[in-house]
Amino acid sequence: MKIGFIGLGVMGAPMARHLADAGHEIVTVLNRSPLPADLKASVVASPTEVARISEIVITMLPDTPDVERVLLGRNSVLEGISAGKLVIDMSSISPIATAEFAAKIREAGAGYLDAPVSGGEVGAKAASLTIMVGGPAAEFERARPIFEKLGKNITLIGENNGAGQTCKIANQIIVALNIEAVAEALVFAGKAGCDAAKVRAALMGGFASSRVLEVHGERMISRSFAPGFRIRLHQKDLNLALESARALGVALPGTAAAQQLMNACSARADGAEADHSSLVRALEILSNHELSTERN
């Protein structure tokens, strides 16, 4: 089918590529990111035109204002959408705003799913993303063949729009606190005189083993902070968590602490664009011990 895909960044480009490789015709509009050389796609002038000529429109954008602008702003998807079409937002944004966006799209007669993902750039390239979906079951089943080209763990969280985004916030809370835990453990071990790399290797065989310890623990030790998932984007997700928690009357003390450590990292000149595993830098400063010195 003809699929509009808006947002060809670190995650969006490989996702669009998988759909093109599966035989779908991709239609896009260029904004911040150029068209990847290996992606066969038609480039049009505006989101309105993307929506007008596509059966399904997918957005994969950085933040809530970006999605609002593309879906509802000037020359937007809303201006080109029509009855029978389907909008799938795979960005990670506010659940409250998602419900508002969905209502506007539905007024035009189209369907709407919020389907944020987890798995980072690695999962996007491997088509192994976890996809968390909010929206009616019938629309979910319509989109399932598309989701199956992008991910492995695909779950309809609830039939209300915003359910997928709520699940993604929960995911980001868990990931952030796991990164903080791994960083604390490795800095503690290193400051105590142990080789952090050997500590990590030992822990990988025990109950403390996790995907974060495997991937991000290695990044912390090797100092490989080129972004898979940027700190500024995880900051945004934790902001959503804390805003939602205030509205719900929920206490998230660990999330608040992780957010403050990310704020400290973002204050560095290169911090906001570094991988979220670089949260370890804030703990290293507080502890006066850098893991990289162990390799000298």
Coordinates of C-alpha atoms in Angstrom, one line a residue, residues 12-262:
G12 CA 12.4 6.7 11.4
A13 CA 14.8 6.1 8.5
P14 CA 15.4 2.4 9.2
M15 CA 11.7 1.9 10.0
A16 CA 10.7 3.4 6.7
R17 CA 13.3 1.3 4.9
H18 CA 11.8 -1.9 6.3
L19 CA 8.4 -0.9 4.9
A20 CA 9.9 -0.1 1.5
D21 CA 11.7 -3.4 1.5
A22 CA 8.4 -5.1 2.2
G23 CA 7.0 -3.6 -1.0
H24 CA 5.1 -0.6 0.3
E25 CA 5.3 2.7 -1.5
I26 CA 6.7 5.3 0.8
V27 CA 5.7 9.0 0.6
T28 CA 7.4 11.5 2.8
V29 CA 8.1 15.2 3.4
L30 CA 11.6 16.4 4.3
N31 CA 12.2 18.6 7.3
R32 CA 15.3 18.2 9.5
S33 CA 16.6 15.0 8.0
P34 CA 17.5 14.4 4.4
L35 CA 16.2 11.5 2.4
P36 CA 18.5 8.5 3.1
A37 CA 20.3 7.4 -0.1
D38 CA 19.2 3.8 0.3
L39 CA 15.5 4.6 0.9
K40 CA 13.2 4.6 -2.1
A41 CA 10.5 7.1 -1.5
S42 CA 8.5 9.9 -3.1
V43 CA 9.1 13.3 -1.6
V44 CA 6.2 15.8 -1.6
A45 CA 5.8 19.4 -0.4
S46 CA 3.8 19.1 2.8
P47 CA 2.2 16.8 5.4
T48 CA -1.1 17.7 3.8
E49 CA 0.0 16.2 0.5
V50 CA 1.4 13.1 2.3
A51 CA -2.0 12.6 3.9
R52 CA -3.9 13.2 0.7
I53 CA -2.2 10.6 -1.3
S54 CA -1.4 7.9 1.3
E55 CA -3.7 5.2 2.8
I56 CA -1.8 5.2 6.1
V57 CA 0.2 8.0 7.6
I58 CA 3.0 7.2 10.2
T59 CA 4.7 9.9 12.2
M60 CA 8.0 9.3 14.1
L61 CA 8.9 12.7 15.5
P62 CA 10.9 13.9 18.6
D63 CA 8.4 15.6 20.8
T64 CA 4.7 16.6 21.4
P65 CA 5.0 20.0 19.7
D66 CA 6.5 18.4 16.6
V67 CA 3.6 16.0 16.3
E68 CA 1.0 18.7 16.9
R69 CA 2.6 20.9 14.2
V70 CA 2.6 18.0 11.6
L71 CA -0.8 16.7 12.5
L72 CA -2.8 19.8 13.2
G73 CA -0.8 22.9 12.2
R74 CA -0.5 24.8 8.9
N75 CA -0.2 22.5 5.8
S76 CA -0.8 19.6 8.2
V77 CA -2.0 16.0 8.0
L78 CA -5.4 17.1 9.2
E79 CA -5.9 19.3 6.1
G80 CA -5.3 16.3 3.8
I81 CA -6.7 13.4 5.7
S82 CA -10.1 11.9 4.8
A83 CA -12.5 9.2 5.8
G84 CA -11.2 5.6 5.8
K85 CA -7.5 6.5 6.3
L86 CA -5.4 5.8 9.3
V87 CA -2.9 7.9 11.2
I88 CA -0.3 6.0 13.3
D89 CA 1.9 8.1 15.6
M90 CA 4.9 6.1 16.7
S91 CA 6.6 9.1 18.4
S92 CA 6.9 9.2 22.2
I93 CA 4.8 12.1 23.4
S94 CA 2.2 13.2 26.0
P95 CA -0.7 10.8 26.5
I96 CA -3.0 13.7 27.2
A97 CA -2.1 15.5 24.0
T98 CA -2.4 12.2 22.1
A99 CA -6.0 11.9 23.1
E100 CA -6.6 15.5 21.8
F101 CA -4.8 14.8 18.5
A102 CA -6.8 11.6 18.0
A103 CA -10.1 13.4 18.6
K104 CA -9.3 15.9 15.8
I105 CA -8.2 13.2 13.4
R106 CA -11.3 11.2 14.1
E107 CA -13.5 14.2 13.5
A108 CA -12.2 14.1 9.9
G109 CA -13.3 10.5 9.6
A110 CA -9.9 8.8 9.9
G111 CA -8.6 6.3 12.4
Y112 CA -5.8 7.0 14.9
L113 CA -3.4 4.8 16.8
D114 CA -0.7 5.8 19.2
A115 CA 2.1 3.3 18.8
P116 CA 5.4 4.4 20.5
V117 CA 8.3 2.0 20.3
S118 CA 11.2 0.8 22.5
G119 CA 14.4 -0.7 21.3
G120 CA 16.4 2.3 20.1
E121 CA 18.4 2.6 16.9
V122 CA 19.5 -1.1 17.2
G123 CA 15.9 -2.3 17.4
A124 CA 14.8 0.0 14.5
K125 CA 17.6 -1.4 12.2
A126 CA 16.9 -5.0 13.2
A127 CA 13.1 -4.6 13.0
S128 CA 12.9 -6.0 16.5
L129 CA 11.2 -3.0 18.2
T130 CA 8.7 -3.4 21.0
I131 CA 5.5 -1.6 19.9
M132 CA 2.9 -0.4 22.5
V133 CA -0.4 0.5 20.9
G134 CA -3.4 2.5 22.0
G135 CA -6.6 2.6 20.0
P136 CA -9.6 0.5 18.8
A137 CA -8.9 -3.2 18.2
A138 CA -10.1 -3.1 14.6
E139 CA -7.6 -0.3 13.7
F140 CA -4.9 -2.3 15.5
E141 CA -5.6 -5.3 13.4
R142 CA -5.6 -3.2 10.3
A143 CA -2.1 -1.9 11.2
R144 CA -0.7 -5.2 12.5
P145 CA 0.9 -6.2 9.2
I146 CA 2.8 -2.9 9.2
F147 CA 3.8 -3.3 12.8
E148 CA 5.1 -6.9 12.1
K149 CA 7.6 -5.4 9.6
L150 CA 9.0 -3.1 12.3
G151 CA 8.9 -5.1 15.6
K152 CA 8.7 -8.4 17.4
N153 CA 6.8 -7.6 20.6
I154 CA 3.5 -5.9 19.5
T155 CA 0.8 -5.3 22.1
L156 CA -2.5 -3.5 22.1
I157 CA -2.4 -1.9 25.6
G158 CA -5.9 -0.5 25.5
E159 CA -8.6 0.7 23.1
N160 CA -8.3 4.3 24.3
N161 CA -5.9 6.6 22.5
G162 CA -3.1 7.4 24.9
A163 CA -2.7 3.9 26.4
G164 CA 0.3 3.2 24.2
Q165 CA 2.0 6.5 25.3
T166 CA 1.3 5.7 28.9
C167 CA 3.0 2.3 28.5
K168 CA 5.9 4.0 26.8
I169 CA 6.4 6.4 29.7
A170 CA 6.4 3.3 32.1
N171 CA 9.1 1.8 29.8
Q172 CA 11.2 4.9 30.0
I173 CA 10.9 5.0 33.8
I174 CA 12.2 1.5 34.0
V175 CA 15.0 2.1 31.5
A176 CA 16.2 5.3 33.2
L177 CA 16.3 3.7 36.6
N178 CA 18.1 0.7 35.3
I179 CA 20.7 3.0 33.6
E180 CA 21.1 4.8 36.9
A181 CA 21.5 1.5 38.8
V182 CA 24.1 0.2 36.5
A183 CA 26.0 3.5 36.5
E184 CA 26.0 3.6 40.3
A185 CA 27.2 0.0 40.6
L186 CA 30.0 0.4 38.2
V187 CA 31.2 3.7 39.7
F188 CA 31.0 2.2 43.2
A189 CA 33.0 -0.8 42.1
G190 CA 35.6 1.3 40.3
K191 CA 36.1 3.7 43.2
A192 CA 36.5 0.7 45.5
G193 CA 39.5 -0.4 43.4
C194 CA 37.9 -3.1 41.2
D195 CA 38.1 -3.3 37.4
A196 CA 34.6 -2.2 36.4
A197 CA 34.8 -4.3 33.2
K198 CA 35.4 -7.5 35.2
V199 CA 32.6 -6.5 37.6
R200 CA 30.2 -6.1 34.7
A201 CA 31.3 -9.5 33.2
A202 CA 30.7 -11.2 36.6
L203 CA 27.3 -9.6 37.1
M204 CA 26.2 -10.6 33.6
G205 CA 26.0 -14.2 34.9
G206 CA 23.9 -13.4 38.0
F207 CA 20.5 -12.1 39.0
A208 CA 21.7 -8.5 38.3
S209 CA 22.0 -9.3 34.6
S210 CA 20.0 -7.1 32.3
R211 CA 19.9 -5.7 28.8
V212 CA 21.0 -2.4 30.2
L213 CA 24.0 -3.9 32.0
E214 CA 24.9 -5.7 28.8
V215 CA 24.6 -2.8 26.4
H216 CA 24.9 0.4 28.4
G217 CA 27.3 -1.0 30.9
E218 CA 29.7 -1.7 28.1
R219 CA 29.1 1.8 26.7
M220 CA 30.0 3.3 30.1
I221 CA 33.2 1.3 30.4
S222 CA 34.3 1.8 26.8
R223 CA 33.2 5.5 26.8
S224 CA 31.1 4.9 23.6
F225 CA 28.5 7.7 24.0
A226 CA 27.6 8.2 20.4
P227 CA 23.8 8.3 20.5
G228 CA 21.6 5.3 20.1
F229 CA 19.1 7.3 22.1
R230 CA 19.9 10.8 23.1
I231 CA 19.8 12.1 26.6
R232 CA 17.7 15.0 25.6
L233 CA 15.0 12.6 24.3
H234 CA 15.0 10.6 27.5
Q235 CA 14.8 13.8 29.5
K236 CA 11.7 14.7 27.5
D237 CA 10.2 11.3 28.3
L238 CA 10.9 11.6 32.0
N239 CA 9.4 15.1 32.0
L240 CA 6.2 13.5 30.6
A241 CA 6.4 10.9 33.4
L242 CA 6.7 13.6 36.1
E243 CA 4.0 15.8 34.6
S244 CA 1.6 12.8 34.4
A245 CA 2.5 11.7 37.9
R246 CA 1.6 15.2 39.3
A247 CA -1.8 14.9 37.5
L248 CA -2.4 11.5 38.9
G249 CA -1.0 12.1 42.3
V250 CA 1.6 9.4 42.0
A251 CA 5.1 9.6 43.6
L252 CA 8.0 8.9 41.3
P253 CA 11.1 9.7 43.5
G254 CA 13.5 7.5 41.5
T255 CA 12.4 9.0 38.2
A256 CA 12.9 12.5 39.6
A257 CA 16.5 11.5 40.7
A258 CA 17.3 10.1 37.3
Q259 CA 15.9 13.2 35.6
Q260 CA 18.2 15.4 37.7
L261 CA 21.3 13.3 36.8
M262 CA 20.3 13.7 33.1

